[in-house]
Short mmCIF file of C-alpha atoms in Angstrom, two decimals:
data_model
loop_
_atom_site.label_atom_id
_atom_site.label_comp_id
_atom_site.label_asym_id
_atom_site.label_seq_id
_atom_site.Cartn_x
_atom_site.Cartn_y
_atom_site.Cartn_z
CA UNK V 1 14.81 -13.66 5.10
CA UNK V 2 16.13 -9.91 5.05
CA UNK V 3 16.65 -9.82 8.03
CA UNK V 4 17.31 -6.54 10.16
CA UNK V 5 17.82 -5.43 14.16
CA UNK V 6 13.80 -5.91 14.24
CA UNK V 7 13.37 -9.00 12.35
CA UNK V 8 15.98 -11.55 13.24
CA UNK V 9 16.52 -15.06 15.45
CA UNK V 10 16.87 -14.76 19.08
CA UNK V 11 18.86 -16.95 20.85
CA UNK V 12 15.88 -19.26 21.82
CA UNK V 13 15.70 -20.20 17.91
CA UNK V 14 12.62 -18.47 17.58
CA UNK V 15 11.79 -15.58 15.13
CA UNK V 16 11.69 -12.39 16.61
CA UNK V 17 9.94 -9.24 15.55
CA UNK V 18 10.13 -5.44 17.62
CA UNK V 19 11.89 -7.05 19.99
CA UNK V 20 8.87 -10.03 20.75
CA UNK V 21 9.16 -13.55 20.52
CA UNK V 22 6.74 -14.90 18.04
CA UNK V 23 6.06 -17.50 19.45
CA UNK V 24 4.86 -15.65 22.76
CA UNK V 25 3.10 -13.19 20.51
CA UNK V 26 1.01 -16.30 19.06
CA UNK V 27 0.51 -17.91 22.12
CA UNK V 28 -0.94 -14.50 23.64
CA UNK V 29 -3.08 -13.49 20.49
CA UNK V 30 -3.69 -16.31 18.86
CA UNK V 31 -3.25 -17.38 15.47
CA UNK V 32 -3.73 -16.38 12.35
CA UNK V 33 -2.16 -12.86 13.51
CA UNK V 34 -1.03 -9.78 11.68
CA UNK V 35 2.17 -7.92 12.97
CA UNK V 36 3.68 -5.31 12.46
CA UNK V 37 6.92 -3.59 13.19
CA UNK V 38 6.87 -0.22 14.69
CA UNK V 39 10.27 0.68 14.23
CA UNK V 40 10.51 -0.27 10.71
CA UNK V 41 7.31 1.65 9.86
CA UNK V 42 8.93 4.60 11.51
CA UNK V 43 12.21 4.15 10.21
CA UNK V 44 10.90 4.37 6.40
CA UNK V 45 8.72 7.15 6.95
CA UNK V 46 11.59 8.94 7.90
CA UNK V 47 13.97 7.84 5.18
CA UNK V 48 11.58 9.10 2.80
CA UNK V 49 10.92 12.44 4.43
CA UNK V 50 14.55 13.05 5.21
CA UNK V 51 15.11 12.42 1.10
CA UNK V 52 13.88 15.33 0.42
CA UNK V 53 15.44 17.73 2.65
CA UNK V 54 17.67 19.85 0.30
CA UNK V 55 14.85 19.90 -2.54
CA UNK V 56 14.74 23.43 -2.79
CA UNK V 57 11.08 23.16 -4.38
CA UNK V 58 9.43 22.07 -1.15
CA UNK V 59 8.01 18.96 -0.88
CA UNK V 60 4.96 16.56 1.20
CA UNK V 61 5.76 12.53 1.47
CA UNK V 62 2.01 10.98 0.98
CA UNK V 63 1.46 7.64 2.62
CA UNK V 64 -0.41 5.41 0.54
CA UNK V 65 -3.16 3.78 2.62
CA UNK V 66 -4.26 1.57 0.14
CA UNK V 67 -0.95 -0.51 1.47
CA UNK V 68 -2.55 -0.24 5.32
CA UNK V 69 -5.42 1.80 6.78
CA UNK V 70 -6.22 1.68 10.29
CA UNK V 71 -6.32 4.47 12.34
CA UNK V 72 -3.36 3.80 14.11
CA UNK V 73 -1.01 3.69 11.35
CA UNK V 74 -2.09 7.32 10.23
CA UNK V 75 -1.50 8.31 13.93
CA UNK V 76 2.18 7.04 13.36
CA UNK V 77 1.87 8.84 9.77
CA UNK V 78 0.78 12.26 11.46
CA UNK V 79 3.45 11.84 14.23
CA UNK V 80 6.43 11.56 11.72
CA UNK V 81 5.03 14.67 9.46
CA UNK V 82 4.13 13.04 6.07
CA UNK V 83 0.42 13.23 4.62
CA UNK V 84 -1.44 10.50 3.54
CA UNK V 85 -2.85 9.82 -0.20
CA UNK V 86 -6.68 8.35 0.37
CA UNK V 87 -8.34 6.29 -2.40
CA UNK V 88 -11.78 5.97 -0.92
CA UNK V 89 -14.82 7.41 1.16
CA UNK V 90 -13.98 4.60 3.92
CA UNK V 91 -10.04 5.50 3.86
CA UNK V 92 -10.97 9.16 4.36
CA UNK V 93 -13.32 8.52 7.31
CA UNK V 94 -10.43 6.13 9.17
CA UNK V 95 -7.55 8.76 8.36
CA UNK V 96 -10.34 11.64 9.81
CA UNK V 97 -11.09 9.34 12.64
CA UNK V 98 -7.98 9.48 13.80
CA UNK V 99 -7.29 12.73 13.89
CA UNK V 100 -5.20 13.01 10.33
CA UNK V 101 -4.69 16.81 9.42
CA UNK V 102 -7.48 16.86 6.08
CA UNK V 103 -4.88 19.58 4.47
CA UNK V 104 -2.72 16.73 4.08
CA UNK V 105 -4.39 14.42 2.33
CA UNK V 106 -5.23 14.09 -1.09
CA UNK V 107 -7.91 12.22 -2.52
CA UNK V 108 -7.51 9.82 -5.49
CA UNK V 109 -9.21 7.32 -7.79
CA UNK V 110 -11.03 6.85 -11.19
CA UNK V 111 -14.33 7.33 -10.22
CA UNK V 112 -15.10 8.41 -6.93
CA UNK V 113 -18.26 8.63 -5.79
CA UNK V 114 -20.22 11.98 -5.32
CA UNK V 115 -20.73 11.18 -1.49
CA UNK V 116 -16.92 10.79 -1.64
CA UNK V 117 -16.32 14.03 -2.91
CA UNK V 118 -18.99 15.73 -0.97
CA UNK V 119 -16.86 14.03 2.11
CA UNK V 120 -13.46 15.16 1.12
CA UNK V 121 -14.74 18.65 0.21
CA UNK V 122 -16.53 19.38 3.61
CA UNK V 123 -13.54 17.91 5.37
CA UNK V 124 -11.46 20.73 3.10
CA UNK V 125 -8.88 17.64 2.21
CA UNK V 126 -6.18 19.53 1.01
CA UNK V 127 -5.65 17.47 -3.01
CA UNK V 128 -8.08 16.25 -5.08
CA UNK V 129 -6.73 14.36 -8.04
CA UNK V 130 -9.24 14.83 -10.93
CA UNK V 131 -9.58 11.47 -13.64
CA UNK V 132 -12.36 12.27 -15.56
CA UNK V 133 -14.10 15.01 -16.94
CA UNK V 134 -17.52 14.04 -15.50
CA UNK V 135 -15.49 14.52 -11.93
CA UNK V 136 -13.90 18.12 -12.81
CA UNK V 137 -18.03 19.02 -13.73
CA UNK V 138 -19.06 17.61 -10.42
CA UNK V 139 -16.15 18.47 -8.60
CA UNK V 140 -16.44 22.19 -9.29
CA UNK V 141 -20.37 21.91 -8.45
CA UNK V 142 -19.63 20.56 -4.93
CA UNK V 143 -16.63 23.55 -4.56
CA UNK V 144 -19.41 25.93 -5.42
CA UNK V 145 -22.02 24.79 -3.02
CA UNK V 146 -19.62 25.14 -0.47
CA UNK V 147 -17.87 28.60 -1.32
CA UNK V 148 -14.49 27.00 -1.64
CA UNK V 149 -11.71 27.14 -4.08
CA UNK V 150 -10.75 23.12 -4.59
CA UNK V 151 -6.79 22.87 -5.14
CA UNK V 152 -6.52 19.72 -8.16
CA UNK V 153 -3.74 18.00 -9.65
CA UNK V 154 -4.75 16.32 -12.83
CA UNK V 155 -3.55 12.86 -13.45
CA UNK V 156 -1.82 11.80 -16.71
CA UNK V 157 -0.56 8.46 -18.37
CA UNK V 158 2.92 9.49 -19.38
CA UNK V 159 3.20 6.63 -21.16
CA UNK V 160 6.07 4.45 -19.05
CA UNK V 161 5.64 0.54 -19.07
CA UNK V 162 7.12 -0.76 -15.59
CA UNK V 163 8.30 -4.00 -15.60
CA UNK V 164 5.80 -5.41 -12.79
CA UNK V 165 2.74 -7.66 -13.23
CA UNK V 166 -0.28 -6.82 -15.43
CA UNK V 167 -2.26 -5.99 -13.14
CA UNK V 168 -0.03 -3.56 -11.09
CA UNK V 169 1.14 -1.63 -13.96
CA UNK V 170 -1.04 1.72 -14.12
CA UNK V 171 0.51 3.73 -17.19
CA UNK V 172 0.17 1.30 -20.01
CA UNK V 173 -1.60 2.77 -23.15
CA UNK V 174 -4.74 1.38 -22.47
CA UNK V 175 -4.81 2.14 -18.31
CA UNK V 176 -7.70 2.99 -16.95
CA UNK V 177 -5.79 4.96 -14.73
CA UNK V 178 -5.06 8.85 -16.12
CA UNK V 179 -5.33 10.85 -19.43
CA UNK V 180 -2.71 9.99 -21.81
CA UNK V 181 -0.15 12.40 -22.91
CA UNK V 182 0.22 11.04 -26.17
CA UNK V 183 -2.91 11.29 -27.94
CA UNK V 184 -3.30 15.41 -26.49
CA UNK V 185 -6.13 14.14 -24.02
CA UNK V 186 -4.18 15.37 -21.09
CA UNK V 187 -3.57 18.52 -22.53
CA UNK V 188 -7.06 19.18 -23.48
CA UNK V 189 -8.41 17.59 -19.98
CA UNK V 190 -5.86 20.36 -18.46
CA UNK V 191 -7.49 23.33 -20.40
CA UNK V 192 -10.85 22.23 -19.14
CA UNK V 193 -10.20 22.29 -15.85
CA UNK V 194 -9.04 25.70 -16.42
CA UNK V 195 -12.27 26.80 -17.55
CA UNK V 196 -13.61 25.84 -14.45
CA UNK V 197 -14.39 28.90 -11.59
CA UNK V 198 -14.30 26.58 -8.19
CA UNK V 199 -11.18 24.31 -9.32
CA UNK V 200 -7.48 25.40 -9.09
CA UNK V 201 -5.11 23.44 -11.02
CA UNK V 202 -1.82 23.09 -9.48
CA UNK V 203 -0.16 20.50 -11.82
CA UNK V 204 -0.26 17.07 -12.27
CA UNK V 205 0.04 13.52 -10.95
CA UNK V 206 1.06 10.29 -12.55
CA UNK V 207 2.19 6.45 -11.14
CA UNK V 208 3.32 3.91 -13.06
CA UNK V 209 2.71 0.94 -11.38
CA UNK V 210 3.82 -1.35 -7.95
CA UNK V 211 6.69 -3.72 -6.95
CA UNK V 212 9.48 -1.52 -9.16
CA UNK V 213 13.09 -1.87 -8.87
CA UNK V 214 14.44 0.04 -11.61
CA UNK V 215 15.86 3.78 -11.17
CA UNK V 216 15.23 4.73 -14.48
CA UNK V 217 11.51 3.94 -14.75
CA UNK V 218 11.35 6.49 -12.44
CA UNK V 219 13.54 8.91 -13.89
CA UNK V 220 11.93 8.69 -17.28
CA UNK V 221 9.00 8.90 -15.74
CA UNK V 222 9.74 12.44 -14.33
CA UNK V 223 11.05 13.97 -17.69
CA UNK V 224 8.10 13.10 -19.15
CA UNK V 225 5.99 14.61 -16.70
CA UNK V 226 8.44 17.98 -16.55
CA UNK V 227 8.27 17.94 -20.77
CA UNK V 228 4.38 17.93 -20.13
CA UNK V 229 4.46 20.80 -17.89
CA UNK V 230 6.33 22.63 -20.28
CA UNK V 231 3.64 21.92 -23.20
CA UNK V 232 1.39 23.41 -20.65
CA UNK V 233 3.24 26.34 -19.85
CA UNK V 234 4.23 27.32 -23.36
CA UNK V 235 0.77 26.73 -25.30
CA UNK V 236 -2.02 27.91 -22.21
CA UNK V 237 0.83 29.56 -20.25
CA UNK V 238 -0.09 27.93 -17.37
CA UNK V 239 3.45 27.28 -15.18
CA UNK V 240 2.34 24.37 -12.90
CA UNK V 241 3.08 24.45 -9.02
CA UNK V 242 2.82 20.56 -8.08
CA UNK V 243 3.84 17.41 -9.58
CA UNK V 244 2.88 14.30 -7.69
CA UNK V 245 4.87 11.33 -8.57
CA UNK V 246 2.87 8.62 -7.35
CA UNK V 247 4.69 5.51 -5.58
CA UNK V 248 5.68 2.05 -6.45
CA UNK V 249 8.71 1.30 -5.25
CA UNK V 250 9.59 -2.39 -5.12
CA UNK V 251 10.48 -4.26 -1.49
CA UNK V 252 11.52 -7.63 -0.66
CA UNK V 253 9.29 -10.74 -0.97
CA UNK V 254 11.40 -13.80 -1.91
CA UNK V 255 14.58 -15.42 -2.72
CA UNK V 256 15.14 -13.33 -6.29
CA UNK V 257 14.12 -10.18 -5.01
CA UNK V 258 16.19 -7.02 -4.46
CA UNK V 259 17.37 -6.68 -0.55
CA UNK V 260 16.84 -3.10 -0.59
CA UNK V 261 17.75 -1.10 2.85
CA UNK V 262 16.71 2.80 3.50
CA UNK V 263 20.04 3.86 1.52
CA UNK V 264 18.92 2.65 -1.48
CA UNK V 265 15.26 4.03 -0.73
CA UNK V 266 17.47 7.54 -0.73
CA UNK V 267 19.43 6.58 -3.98
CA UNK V 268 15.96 5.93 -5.92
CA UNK V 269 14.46 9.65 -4.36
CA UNK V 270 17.82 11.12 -5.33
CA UNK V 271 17.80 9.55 -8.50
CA UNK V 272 13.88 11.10 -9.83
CA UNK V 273 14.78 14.61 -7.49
CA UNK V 274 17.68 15.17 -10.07
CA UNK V 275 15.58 14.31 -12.93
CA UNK V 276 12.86 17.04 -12.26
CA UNK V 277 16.06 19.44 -10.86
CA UNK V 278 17.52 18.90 -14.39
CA UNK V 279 14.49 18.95 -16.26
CA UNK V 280 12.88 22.13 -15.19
CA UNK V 281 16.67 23.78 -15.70
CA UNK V 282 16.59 22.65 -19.34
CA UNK V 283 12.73 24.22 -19.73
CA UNK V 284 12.81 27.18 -17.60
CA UNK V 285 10.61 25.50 -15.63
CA UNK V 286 10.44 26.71 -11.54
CA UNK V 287 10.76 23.72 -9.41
CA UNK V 288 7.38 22.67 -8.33
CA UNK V 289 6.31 21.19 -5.04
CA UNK V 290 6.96 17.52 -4.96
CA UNK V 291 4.97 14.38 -4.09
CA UNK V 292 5.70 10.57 -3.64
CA UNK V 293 3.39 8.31 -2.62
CA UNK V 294 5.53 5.04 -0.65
CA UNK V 295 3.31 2.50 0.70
CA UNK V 296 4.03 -1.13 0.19
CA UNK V 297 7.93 0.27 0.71
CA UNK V 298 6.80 1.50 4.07
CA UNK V 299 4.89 -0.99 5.74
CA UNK V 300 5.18 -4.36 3.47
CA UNK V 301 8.32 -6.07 5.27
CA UNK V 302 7.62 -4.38 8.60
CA UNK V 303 4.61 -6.26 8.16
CA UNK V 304 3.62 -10.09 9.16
CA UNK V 305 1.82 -13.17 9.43
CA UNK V 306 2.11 -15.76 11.73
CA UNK V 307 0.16 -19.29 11.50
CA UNK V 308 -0.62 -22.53 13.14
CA UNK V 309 -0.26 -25.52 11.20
CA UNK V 310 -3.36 -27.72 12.04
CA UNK V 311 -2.67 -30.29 8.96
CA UNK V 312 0.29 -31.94 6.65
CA UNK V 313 -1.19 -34.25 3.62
CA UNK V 314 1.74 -35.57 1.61
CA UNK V 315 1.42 -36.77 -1.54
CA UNK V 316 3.80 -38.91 -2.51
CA UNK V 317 6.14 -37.92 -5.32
CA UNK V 318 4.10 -35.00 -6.10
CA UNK V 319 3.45 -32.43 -3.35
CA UNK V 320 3.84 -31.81 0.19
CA UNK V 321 0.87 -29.75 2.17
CA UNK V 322 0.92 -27.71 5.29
CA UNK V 323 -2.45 -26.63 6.14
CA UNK V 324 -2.40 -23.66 8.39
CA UNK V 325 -5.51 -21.82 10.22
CA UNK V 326 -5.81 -19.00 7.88
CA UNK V 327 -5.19 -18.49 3.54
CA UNK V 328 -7.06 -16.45 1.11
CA UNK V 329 -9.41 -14.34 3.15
CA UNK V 330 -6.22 -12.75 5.21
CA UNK V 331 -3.71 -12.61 1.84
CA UNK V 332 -5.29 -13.33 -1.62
CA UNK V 333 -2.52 -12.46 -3.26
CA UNK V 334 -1.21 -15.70 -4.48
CA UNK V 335 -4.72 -16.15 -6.20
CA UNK V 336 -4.59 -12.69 -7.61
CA UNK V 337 -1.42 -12.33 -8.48
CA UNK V 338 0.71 -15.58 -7.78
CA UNK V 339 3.04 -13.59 -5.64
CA UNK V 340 6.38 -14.76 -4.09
CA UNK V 341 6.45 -14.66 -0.20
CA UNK V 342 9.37 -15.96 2.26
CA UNK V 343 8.12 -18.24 4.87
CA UNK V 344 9.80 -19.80 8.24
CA UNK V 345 8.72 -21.98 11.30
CA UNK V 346 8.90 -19.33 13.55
CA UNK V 347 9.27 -21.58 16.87
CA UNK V 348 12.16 -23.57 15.01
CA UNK V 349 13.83 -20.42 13.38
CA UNK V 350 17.34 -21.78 13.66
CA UNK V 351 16.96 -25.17 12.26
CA UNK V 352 17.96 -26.15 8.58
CA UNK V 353 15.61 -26.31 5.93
CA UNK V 354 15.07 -30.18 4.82
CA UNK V 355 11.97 -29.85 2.44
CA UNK V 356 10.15 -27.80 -0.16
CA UNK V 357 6.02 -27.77 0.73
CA UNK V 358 3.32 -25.36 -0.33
CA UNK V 359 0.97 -23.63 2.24
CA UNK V 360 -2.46 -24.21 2.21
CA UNK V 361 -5.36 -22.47 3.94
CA UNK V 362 -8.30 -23.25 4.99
CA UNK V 363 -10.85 -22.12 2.42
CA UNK V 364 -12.86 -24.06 0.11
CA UNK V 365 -11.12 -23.96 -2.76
CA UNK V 366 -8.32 -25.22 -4.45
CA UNK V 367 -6.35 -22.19 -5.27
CA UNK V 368 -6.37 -21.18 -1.40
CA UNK V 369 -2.58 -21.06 -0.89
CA UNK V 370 -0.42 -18.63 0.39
CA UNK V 371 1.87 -20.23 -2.34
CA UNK V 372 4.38 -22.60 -3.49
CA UNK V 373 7.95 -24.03 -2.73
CA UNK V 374 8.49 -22.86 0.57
CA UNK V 375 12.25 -24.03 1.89
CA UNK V 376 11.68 -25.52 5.39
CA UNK V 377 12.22 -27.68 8.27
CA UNK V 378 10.18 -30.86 8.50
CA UNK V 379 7.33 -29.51 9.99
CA UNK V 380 4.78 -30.77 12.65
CA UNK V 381 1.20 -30.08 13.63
CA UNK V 382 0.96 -27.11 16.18
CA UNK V 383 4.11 -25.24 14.35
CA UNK V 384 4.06 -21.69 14.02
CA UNK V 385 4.18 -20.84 10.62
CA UNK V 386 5.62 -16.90 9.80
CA UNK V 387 5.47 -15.73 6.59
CA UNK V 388 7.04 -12.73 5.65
CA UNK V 389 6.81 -9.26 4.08
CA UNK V 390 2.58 -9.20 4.47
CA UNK V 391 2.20 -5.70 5.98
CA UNK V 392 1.00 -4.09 2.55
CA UNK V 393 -2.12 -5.17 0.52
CA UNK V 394 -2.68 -8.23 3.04
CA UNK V 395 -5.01 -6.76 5.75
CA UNK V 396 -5.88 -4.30 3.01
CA UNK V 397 -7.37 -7.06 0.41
CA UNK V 398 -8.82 -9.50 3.61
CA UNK V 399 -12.56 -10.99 3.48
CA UNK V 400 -14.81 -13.21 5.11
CA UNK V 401 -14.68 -15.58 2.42
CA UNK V 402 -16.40 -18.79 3.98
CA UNK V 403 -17.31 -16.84 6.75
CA UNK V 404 -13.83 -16.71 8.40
CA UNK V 405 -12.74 -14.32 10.36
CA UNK V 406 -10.15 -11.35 9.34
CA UNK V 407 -7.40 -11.59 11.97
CA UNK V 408 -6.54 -9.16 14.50
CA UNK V 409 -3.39 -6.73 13.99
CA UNK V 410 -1.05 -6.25 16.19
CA UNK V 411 1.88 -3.16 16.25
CA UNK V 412 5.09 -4.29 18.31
CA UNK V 413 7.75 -2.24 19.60
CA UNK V 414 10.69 -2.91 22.07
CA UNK V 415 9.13 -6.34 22.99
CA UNK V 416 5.58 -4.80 23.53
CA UNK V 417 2.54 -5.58 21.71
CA UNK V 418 -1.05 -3.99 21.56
CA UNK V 419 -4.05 -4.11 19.16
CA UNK V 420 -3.52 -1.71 15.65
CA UNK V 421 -7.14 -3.73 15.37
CA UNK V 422 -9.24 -5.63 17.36
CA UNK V 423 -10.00 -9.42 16.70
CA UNK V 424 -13.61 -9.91 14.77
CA UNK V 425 -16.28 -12.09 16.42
CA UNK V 426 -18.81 -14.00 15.22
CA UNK V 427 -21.19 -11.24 16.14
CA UNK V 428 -19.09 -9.52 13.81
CA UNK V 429 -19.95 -11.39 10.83
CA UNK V 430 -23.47 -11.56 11.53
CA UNK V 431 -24.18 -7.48 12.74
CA UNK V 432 -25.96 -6.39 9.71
CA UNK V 433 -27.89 -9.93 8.50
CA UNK V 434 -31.64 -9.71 8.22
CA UNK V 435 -33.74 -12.33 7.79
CA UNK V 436 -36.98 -10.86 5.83
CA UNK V 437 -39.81 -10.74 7.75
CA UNK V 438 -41.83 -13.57 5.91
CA UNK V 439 -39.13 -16.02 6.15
CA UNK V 440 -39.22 -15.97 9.91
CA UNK V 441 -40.50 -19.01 11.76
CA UNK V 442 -44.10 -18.03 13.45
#
């Protein structure tokens, strides 16, 4: 477990989170249950705004809501000054909901829908990143219908390989992410946009990918961006103002993993800051208002999920069970992705790890496990099961598979807990059913 003044054992044995006892928090809202960590979330906001602080070139931190959206987290996101990077119609209305200044946002995604656009364009979000040249046409038609000048970053494929899983990795030659630099595509996407009267193209934006640890995927990634820019400049002489550098950056799941801490957040910023400082120096390039886009890094491992275990099935000499009361339809990422997670028996914290089991949910279906080889106590029915480092892409990626309900959230800070989101109903699940009129009963 990295563990850290908000995430730690108290002295009742029992894991603790934002100051609350988990096993209170369980007890009081029931189980499965979402938590997160106010402090933390706050905490990393701030590293990553404070990161930028003597970048002479100016600079907006973009929270990722992809990781989390609720309205309550872009309240927090509003409250500590960064913006917030939308990748959908339904993102856009929570973040608008709420109250989130639309100048700050910018709008992604590789095919948005023309009621998206319409929506981000009437809201007057302050980015939209264009992927396609059927979205620059309609883009600028939408600008023009209503009287506005749309500020756009184009997105490119710079061409860096991020050593991350398959289907995280965004700037592989054959992404369907971005115009590749390589080929001349994003150059020749750029000098259409140019052409167009209701777009203004301010630079670019690129990402490489999710769960990254290395510096220098980064850093590369930046000098190929800044080289691009300077294509651009010296063969349309168009100097670009922005560069968005997307996100990615790696956090803590599992034994194997990195224990990264806000310094070392800093050290990656510093790290790409210097590589765009150094490479607009070597192309007479004028620094150009920076992006990032953290979002797993700022609410992943303030972020998780606590359990009841309602069944144990062990099979002797080949596997050990613990059935718990929720699985795939809160995190499918084991099924997606097979990825790592740290668990713990949150009401028996302090005890010694005697056995290796896998957690199983309750879905019907095989695959439904929240994974493999967890390190544990013996456990017993009624234990609380925590596992860890579920505050990005867990609530985000939840369904009603078998009709189950998607579990509340909860935010915690100094020992106090209230709803992020309310707990679904049964009503819930069946609000929008119809049953055609000629298969009712008479």
């Amino acid at each position: 477990m990295n563990e850290r003044e908000t995430l730690k054992i108290n002295r009742q044995g029992h894991l603790e989170i934002g100051g609350a006892d988990c096993v209170d928090l369980a007890k009081e809202f029931g189980t499965p249950l979402y938590v997160f960590d106010e402090r933390y979330i706050r905490k990393m906001m701030q590293t990553y705004r404070n990161a930028f602080k003597n970048y002479e070139g100016g600079s907006c931190v973009l929270y990722a809501s992809k990781a989390f959206s609720c309205m309550g987290i872009y309240a927090i996101a509003d409250e500590e000054g960064i913006g917030a990077d939308i990748v959908s119609g339904g993102e856009l209305y929570t973040a608008l909901k709420a109250g989130f200044p639309a100048e700050k946002i910018t709008l992604h995604g590789n095919n948005k829908l023309r009621s998206e656009l319409e929506l981000a364009l009437k809201s007057r979000v302050g980015t939209v990143v264009v992927d396609s040249a059927v979205e620059a046409d309609t883009l600028d038609g939408i600008a023009k219908t209503e009287g506005i000048k749309q500020s756009v970053l184009l997105r490119i494929n710079p061409g860096v390989e991020a050593h991350t899983h398959a289907y995280v990795q965004t700037a592989t030659p054959d992404s369907k992410f971005g115009f590749p630099v390589a080929n001349g595509s994003a150059k020749k996407m750029a000098e259409y946009i140019l052409t167009k009267k209701n777009l203004v193209l301010k630079g670019v934006h690129c990402h490489i990918g999710s769960q990254i640890f290395e510096k220098q995927s980064f850093a590369v990634a930046a000098q190929k961006c800044i080289a691009f820019l300077a294509e651009l400049k010296n063969s349309l002489g168009f100097e670009a103002e922005a560069l968005n550098l997307g996100g990615g950056f790696g956090i803590y799941y599992a034994e194997g993993d990195p224990v990264l801490t806000p310094k070392d957040y800093t050290e990656f910023l510093s790290t790409l800051i210097s590589s765009v400082t150094e490479g607009c120096k070597e192309n007479g390039l004028r620094l150009p208002f920076l992006n990032v886009e953290p979002g797993r890094s700022i609410v992943g491992e303030a972020g998780i999920t606590l359990y009841t275990v309602g069944a144990i099935k062990d099979i002797a000499g080949i596997k050990k069970y613990l059935a718990v009361d929720g699985g795939m339809f809160d995190n499918p990422r084991y099924c997606l992705y097979h990825s790592k997670y740290s668990a713990i028996l949150a009401n028996r914290a302090n005890e010694t790890p005697t056995e290796y089991v896998s957690i199983a949910g309750k879905c019907c279906e095989s695959g439904d496990l929240i994974g493999d080889h967890f390190n544990l106590p013996k456990a017993e029915i009624g234990d609380i099961v925590a596992v860890l480092s579920t505050g990005a892409y867990n609530y985000s990626m939840a369904s009603n598979y078998n009709r189950n309900l998607i579990p509340p959230v909860i935010l915690v800070k100094d020992g106090k807990a209230e709803y992020l989101v309310k707990p679904q109903t049964y009503e819930d699940l069946t609000r929008n059913d119809i049953v055609p009129s000629y298969l009712k009963k008479a």
